[in-house]
Amino acid sequence: MFNPLRKRLALLALAASTLAALAADKPNVVILATGGTIAGAGASTLNSASYQAAKVPVDKLILSVPELAKVAQVRGEQVSQIASESFTNDKLLALGKRVAALAKQADVDGIVVTHGTDTLEETAYFLNLTVRTDKPIVLVGSMRPGTALSADGALNLYNAVVVAGSPDARAKGVLVTLNDQIDSGRDVSKQINIKTDAFSSQWGALGMVVEGRNYWFRAPIKRHTAQSEFDVEQISQLAPVEIVYSYGNVPASLYEAAAAGGAKAIIHAGTGNGSVADRAVPTLRKLRQQGVQIIRSARVAGGFVLRNAEQPDDQYDWVVAHDLNPQKARILASVALAQGRSSQDLQRIFWEY
């Protein structure tokens, strides 16, 4: 005998099982929100460069991009709510430990970190060095607040979730997705402050995301994540490292002030090939003899610092940062020196990472 109620219940059960099956096929992605422009708001739709960062909470950020539900099962956590220029070593460690804990969970396939663009490259490199996992970790930000005309944050976030949930993004280290590009967290840096294509790497992007599909063109060669000798869960405090920016007429007293403030290493952001002014050489040699590591980086946007070129690094017992810019050299030195290193071991680390 025909029973419409029983038929309706059967159809509902079938629909529920179908939805469950569809959900099961989608990757589980956790979004950790830290603030920044991607969570910012302006006074009007015309405010694309003047606005308040870190205003929109993670739940509203996720709801503003309903397309996320089509590519992943997404949940969010509010780790912090700040503009990224206010990131400290303590905040880096707290974020890194949370990312590492999530990466160990069987029900997490990938992690997205929303972040302000000012120091996004530093956080990406820190996680690349210290979170020991093959699972995709993707940092994302935006150059315009969500309230602006032609806001870039929604698509950037969508692309980040796509990448974080993709099996083909595994074992590639920490990634950064902005402006449709997929960059290595090690290589990428912010090059301009008023364009949506603000981030690039002198060695080129790893790939692109186009209409929800990843296209890969190269892979990172330096040590990272699961192959790293560093582990954020074993680090209780980062070593104090300072950057001194060189320029014509730079006084040697800046280096002395950094050392007096407790720096275990000084990143010399030199001109050209990490050049050091003649009047600063005696001071830097003295500081090295006192136990402060001297690391030559360069303030120029591209290239890399050659060892024993411009300065006799072997003779002075200095380290060169290779192709790392000053801010990333600071991150690596802070991580490495948290456990104490000789200058020879520190140089090895700069070559490998």
Short mmCIF file of N, CA, C and O in Angstrom, two decimals, residues 134-204:
data_model
loop_
_atom_site.label_atom_id
_atom_site.label_comp_id
_atom_site.label_asym_id
_atom_site.label_seq_id
_atom_site.Cartn_x
_atom_site.Cartn_y
_atom_site.Cartn_z
N ASP A 134 53.73 17.87 6.16
CA ASP A 134 53.60 17.90 4.71
C ASP A 134 52.27 18.52 4.28
O ASP A 134 52.05 18.75 3.08
N LYS A 135 51.38 18.74 5.23
CA LYS A 135 50.07 19.28 4.88
C LYS A 135 50.21 20.73 4.40
O LYS A 135 51.05 21.48 4.90
N PRO A 136 49.36 21.14 3.45
CA PRO A 136 49.45 22.52 2.95
C PRO A 136 49.13 23.55 4.04
O PRO A 136 48.14 23.42 4.76
N ILE A 137 50.00 24.53 4.14
CA ILE A 137 49.78 25.71 4.99
C ILE A 137 49.86 26.90 4.06
O ILE A 137 50.87 27.11 3.38
N VAL A 138 48.80 27.69 4.02
CA VAL A 138 48.70 28.77 3.05
C VAL A 138 48.41 30.08 3.77
O VAL A 138 47.45 30.18 4.53
N LEU A 139 49.25 31.09 3.53
CA LEU A 139 48.99 32.42 4.06
C LEU A 139 48.34 33.27 2.99
O LEU A 139 48.70 33.17 1.81
N VAL A 140 47.40 34.10 3.41
CA VAL A 140 46.68 34.94 2.46
C VAL A 140 46.35 36.28 3.10
O VAL A 140 46.13 36.38 4.30
N GLY A 141 46.35 37.29 2.28
CA GLY A 141 45.97 38.63 2.72
C GLY A 141 45.30 39.35 1.57
O GLY A 141 44.91 38.74 0.57
N SER A 142 45.18 40.64 1.69
CA SER A 142 44.63 41.44 0.60
C SER A 142 45.23 42.84 0.67
O SER A 142 45.73 43.27 1.71
N MET A 143 45.18 43.53 -0.44
CA MET A 143 45.69 44.88 -0.51
C MET A 143 44.58 45.91 -0.35
O MET A 143 44.84 47.09 -0.17
N ARG A 144 43.34 45.46 -0.43
CA ARG A 144 42.19 46.35 -0.27
C ARG A 144 41.23 45.75 0.74
O ARG A 144 41.05 44.53 0.77
N PRO A 145 40.57 46.58 1.55
CA PRO A 145 39.57 46.04 2.49
C PRO A 145 38.36 45.52 1.73
O PRO A 145 38.11 45.91 0.58
N GLY A 146 37.61 44.66 2.38
CA GLY A 146 36.44 44.08 1.73
C GLY A 146 35.36 45.07 1.39
O GLY A 146 34.48 44.77 0.58
N THR A 147 35.40 46.26 1.99
CA THR A 147 34.39 47.28 1.71
C THR A 147 34.69 48.10 0.46
O THR A 147 33.86 48.90 0.04
N ALA A 148 35.86 47.91 -0.14
CA ALA A 148 36.28 48.74 -1.27
C ALA A 148 35.78 48.19 -2.60
O ALA A 148 35.52 46.98 -2.74
N LEU A 149 35.62 49.07 -3.57
CA LEU A 149 35.36 48.64 -4.93
C LEU A 149 36.53 47.77 -5.41
O LEU A 149 37.68 48.08 -5.13
N SER A 150 36.21 46.71 -6.13
CA SER A 150 37.24 45.79 -6.64
C SER A 150 38.12 45.24 -5.53
O SER A 150 39.33 45.09 -5.70
N ALA A 151 37.51 44.94 -4.38
CA ALA A 151 38.26 44.34 -3.28
C ALA A 151 38.83 42.99 -3.72
O ALA A 151 38.19 42.23 -4.44
N ASP A 152 40.03 42.70 -3.29
CA ASP A 152 40.72 41.49 -3.72
C ASP A 152 40.69 40.36 -2.69
O ASP A 152 41.08 39.23 -2.98
N GLY A 153 40.23 40.65 -1.48
CA GLY A 153 40.32 39.67 -0.40
C GLY A 153 39.48 38.43 -0.61
O GLY A 153 39.93 37.31 -0.29
N ALA A 154 38.27 38.56 -1.15
CA ALA A 154 37.37 37.40 -1.28
C ALA A 154 37.97 36.35 -2.21
O ALA A 154 38.00 35.15 -1.88
N LEU A 155 38.45 36.75 -3.38
CA LEU A 155 39.03 35.80 -4.31
C LEU A 155 40.35 35.24 -3.77
O LEU A 155 40.64 34.05 -3.93
N ASN A 156 41.13 36.10 -3.11
CA ASN A 156 42.36 35.60 -2.50
C ASN A 156 42.08 34.50 -1.48
O ASN A 156 42.77 33.48 -1.43
N LEU A 157 41.05 34.72 -0.65
CA LEU A 157 40.70 33.74 0.37
C LEU A 157 40.18 32.45 -0.28
O LEU A 157 40.54 31.34 0.15
N TYR A 158 39.35 32.59 -1.27
CA TYR A 158 38.84 31.42 -2.00
C TYR A 158 40.01 30.61 -2.57
O TYR A 158 40.08 29.38 -2.41
N ASN A 159 40.95 31.29 -3.22
CA ASN A 159 42.10 30.60 -3.79
C ASN A 159 42.94 29.91 -2.72
O ASN A 159 43.45 28.81 -2.93
N ALA A 160 43.08 30.56 -1.57
CA ALA A 160 43.87 29.99 -0.48
C ALA A 160 43.24 28.69 0.01
O ALA A 160 43.94 27.71 0.27
N VAL A 161 41.92 28.67 0.13
CA VAL A 161 41.24 27.46 0.58
C VAL A 161 41.36 26.35 -0.48
O VAL A 161 41.56 25.18 -0.14
N VAL A 162 41.25 26.73 -1.74
CA VAL A 162 41.44 25.75 -2.82
C VAL A 162 42.82 25.09 -2.71
O VAL A 162 42.96 23.86 -2.75
N VAL A 163 43.85 25.92 -2.54
CA VAL A 163 45.21 25.39 -2.46
C VAL A 163 45.40 24.56 -1.20
O VAL A 163 45.96 23.46 -1.24
N ALA A 164 44.90 25.06 -0.07
CA ALA A 164 45.07 24.34 1.20
C ALA A 164 44.39 22.98 1.20
O ALA A 164 44.83 22.06 1.89
N GLY A 165 43.33 22.85 0.43
CA GLY A 165 42.61 21.58 0.37
C GLY A 165 43.06 20.66 -0.74
O GLY A 165 42.49 19.58 -0.92
N SER A 166 44.10 21.05 -1.47
CA SER A 166 44.53 20.28 -2.64
C SER A 166 45.65 19.30 -2.30
O SER A 166 46.69 19.72 -1.76
N PRO A 167 45.50 18.04 -2.63
CA PRO A 167 46.59 17.08 -2.41
C PRO A 167 47.87 17.47 -3.15
O PRO A 167 48.98 17.17 -2.68
N ASP A 168 47.74 18.14 -4.30
CA ASP A 168 48.94 18.50 -5.07
C ASP A 168 49.72 19.66 -4.44
O ASP A 168 50.81 20.01 -4.92
N ALA A 169 49.20 20.25 -3.36
CA ALA A 169 49.92 21.31 -2.65
C ALA A 169 50.73 20.77 -1.48
O ALA A 169 51.45 21.53 -0.82
N ARG A 170 50.62 19.49 -1.22
CA ARG A 170 51.36 18.90 -0.10
C ARG A 170 52.86 18.89 -0.37
O ARG A 170 53.30 18.81 -1.51
N ALA A 171 53.63 19.00 0.71
CA ALA A 171 55.09 18.87 0.67
C ALA A 171 55.77 19.96 -0.15
O ALA A 171 56.91 19.78 -0.58
N LYS A 172 55.11 21.07 -0.35
CA LYS A 172 55.71 22.19 -1.07
C LYS A 172 56.10 23.34 -0.14
O LYS A 172 56.44 24.42 -0.59
N GLY A 173 56.04 23.09 1.17
CA GLY A 173 56.36 24.14 2.12
C GLY A 173 55.19 25.09 2.30
O GLY A 173 54.10 24.91 1.73
N VAL A 174 55.39 26.11 3.09
CA VAL A 174 54.34 27.11 3.33
C VAL A 174 54.18 27.96 2.09
O VAL A 174 55.16 28.40 1.48
N LEU A 175 52.93 28.19 1.71
CA LEU A 175 52.62 28.89 0.47
C LEU A 175 51.91 30.21 0.75
O LEU A 175 51.33 30.40 1.83
N VAL A 176 51.95 31.11 -0.21
CA VAL A 176 51.27 32.40 -0.13
C VAL A 176 50.45 32.57 -1.40
O VAL A 176 50.98 32.41 -2.51
N THR A 177 49.16 32.89 -1.25
CA THR A 177 48.31 33.09 -2.42
C THR A 177 47.71 34.49 -2.40
O THR A 177 46.90 34.82 -1.55
N LEU A 178 48.15 35.30 -3.32
CA LEU A 178 47.55 36.62 -3.57
C LEU A 178 47.58 36.88 -5.07
O LEU A 178 48.50 36.43 -5.77
N ASN A 179 46.57 37.59 -5.55
CA ASN A 179 46.54 38.02 -6.94
C ASN A 179 46.67 36.83 -7.90
O ASN A 179 47.34 36.91 -8.93
N ASP A 180 46.03 35.71 -7.56
CA ASP A 180 45.99 34.48 -8.36
C ASP A 180 47.30 33.70 -8.37
O ASP A 180 47.38 32.63 -8.96
N GLN A 181 48.36 34.21 -7.74
CA GLN A 181 49.65 33.53 -7.74
C GLN A 181 49.81 32.63 -6.52
O GLN A 181 49.25 32.90 -5.45
N ILE A 182 50.58 31.56 -6.70
CA ILE A 182 50.99 30.72 -5.58
C ILE A 182 52.50 30.89 -5.45
O ILE A 182 53.26 30.52 -6.35
N ASP A 183 52.92 31.48 -4.35
CA ASP A 183 54.34 31.73 -4.13
C ASP A 183 54.85 30.93 -2.94
O ASP A 183 54.09 30.55 -2.05
N SER A 184 56.15 30.68 -2.94
CA SER A 184 56.79 30.06 -1.78
C SER A 184 56.89 31.07 -0.66
O SER A 184 57.29 32.22 -0.87
N GLY A 185 56.53 30.64 0.54
CA GLY A 185 56.65 31.53 1.70
C GLY A 185 58.08 31.94 1.98
O GLY A 185 58.33 32.96 2.61
N ARG A 186 59.03 31.15 1.51
CA ARG A 186 60.43 31.51 1.67
C ARG A 186 60.82 32.65 0.74
O ARG A 186 61.53 33.58 1.14
N ASP A 187 60.39 32.60 -0.49
CA ASP A 187 60.90 33.50 -1.52
C ASP A 187 60.14 34.81 -1.65
O ASP A 187 60.70 35.82 -2.06
N VAL A 188 58.85 34.79 -1.35
CA VAL A 188 58.00 35.92 -1.69
C VAL A 188 58.23 37.11 -0.78
O VAL A 188 58.60 36.97 0.39
N SER A 189 58.05 38.30 -1.32
CA SER A 189 58.13 39.52 -0.50
C SER A 189 57.20 40.58 -1.07
O SER A 189 56.83 40.56 -2.25
N LYS A 190 56.82 41.48 -0.20
CA LYS A 190 55.95 42.59 -0.61
C LYS A 190 56.80 43.65 -1.28
O LYS A 190 57.74 44.17 -0.70
N GLN A 191 56.44 44.00 -2.52
CA GLN A 191 57.25 44.91 -3.32
C GLN A 191 56.66 46.31 -3.47
O GLN A 191 57.38 47.25 -3.79
N ILE A 192 55.36 46.42 -3.26
CA ILE A 192 54.70 47.72 -3.42
C ILE A 192 53.49 47.75 -2.50
O ILE A 192 52.97 46.69 -2.12
N ASN A 193 53.05 48.95 -2.13
CA ASN A 193 52.00 49.02 -1.11
C ASN A 193 50.65 49.48 -1.61
O ASN A 193 49.70 49.54 -0.83
N ILE A 194 50.48 49.77 -2.90
CA ILE A 194 49.19 50.29 -3.37
C ILE A 194 48.66 49.57 -4.60
O ILE A 194 47.79 50.08 -5.29
N LYS A 195 49.17 48.39 -4.88
CA LYS A 195 48.68 47.59 -6.00
C LYS A 195 48.30 46.21 -5.51
O LYS A 195 48.86 45.70 -4.54
N THR A 196 47.36 45.59 -6.20
CA THR A 196 46.95 44.25 -5.79
C THR A 196 48.00 43.20 -6.15
O THR A 196 48.02 42.12 -5.56
N ASP A 197 48.88 43.49 -7.11
CA ASP A 197 49.98 42.58 -7.42
C ASP A 197 51.22 43.00 -6.63
O ASP A 197 52.29 43.20 -7.18
N ALA A 198 51.05 43.08 -5.33
CA ALA A 198 52.09 43.63 -4.46
C ALA A 198 53.19 42.63 -4.13
O ALA A 198 54.29 43.02 -3.75
N PHE A 199 52.91 41.33 -4.25
CA PHE A 199 53.85 40.30 -3.83
C PHE A 199 54.47 39.59 -5.02
O PHE A 199 53.79 39.26 -5.99
N SER A 200 55.76 39.36 -4.93
CA SER A 200 56.45 38.61 -5.97
C SER A 200 57.75 38.03 -5.42
O SER A 200 58.19 38.40 -4.34
N SER A 201 58.33 37.13 -6.17
CA SER A 201 59.62 36.53 -5.84
C SER A 201 60.55 36.71 -7.01
O SER A 201 60.14 36.56 -8.17
N GLN A 202 61.82 37.01 -6.71
CA GLN A 202 62.76 37.18 -7.80
C GLN A 202 62.99 35.86 -8.55
O GLN A 202 63.43 35.87 -9.70
N TRP A 203 62.65 34.73 -7.93
CA TRP A 203 62.82 33.43 -8.59
C TRP A 203 61.53 32.96 -9.25
O TRP A 203 61.48 31.87 -9.81
N GLY A 204 60.47 33.75 -9.16
CA GLY A 204 59.23 33.41 -9.83
C GLY A 204 58.25 32.67 -8.93
O GLY A 204 58.63 32.05 -7.94
#
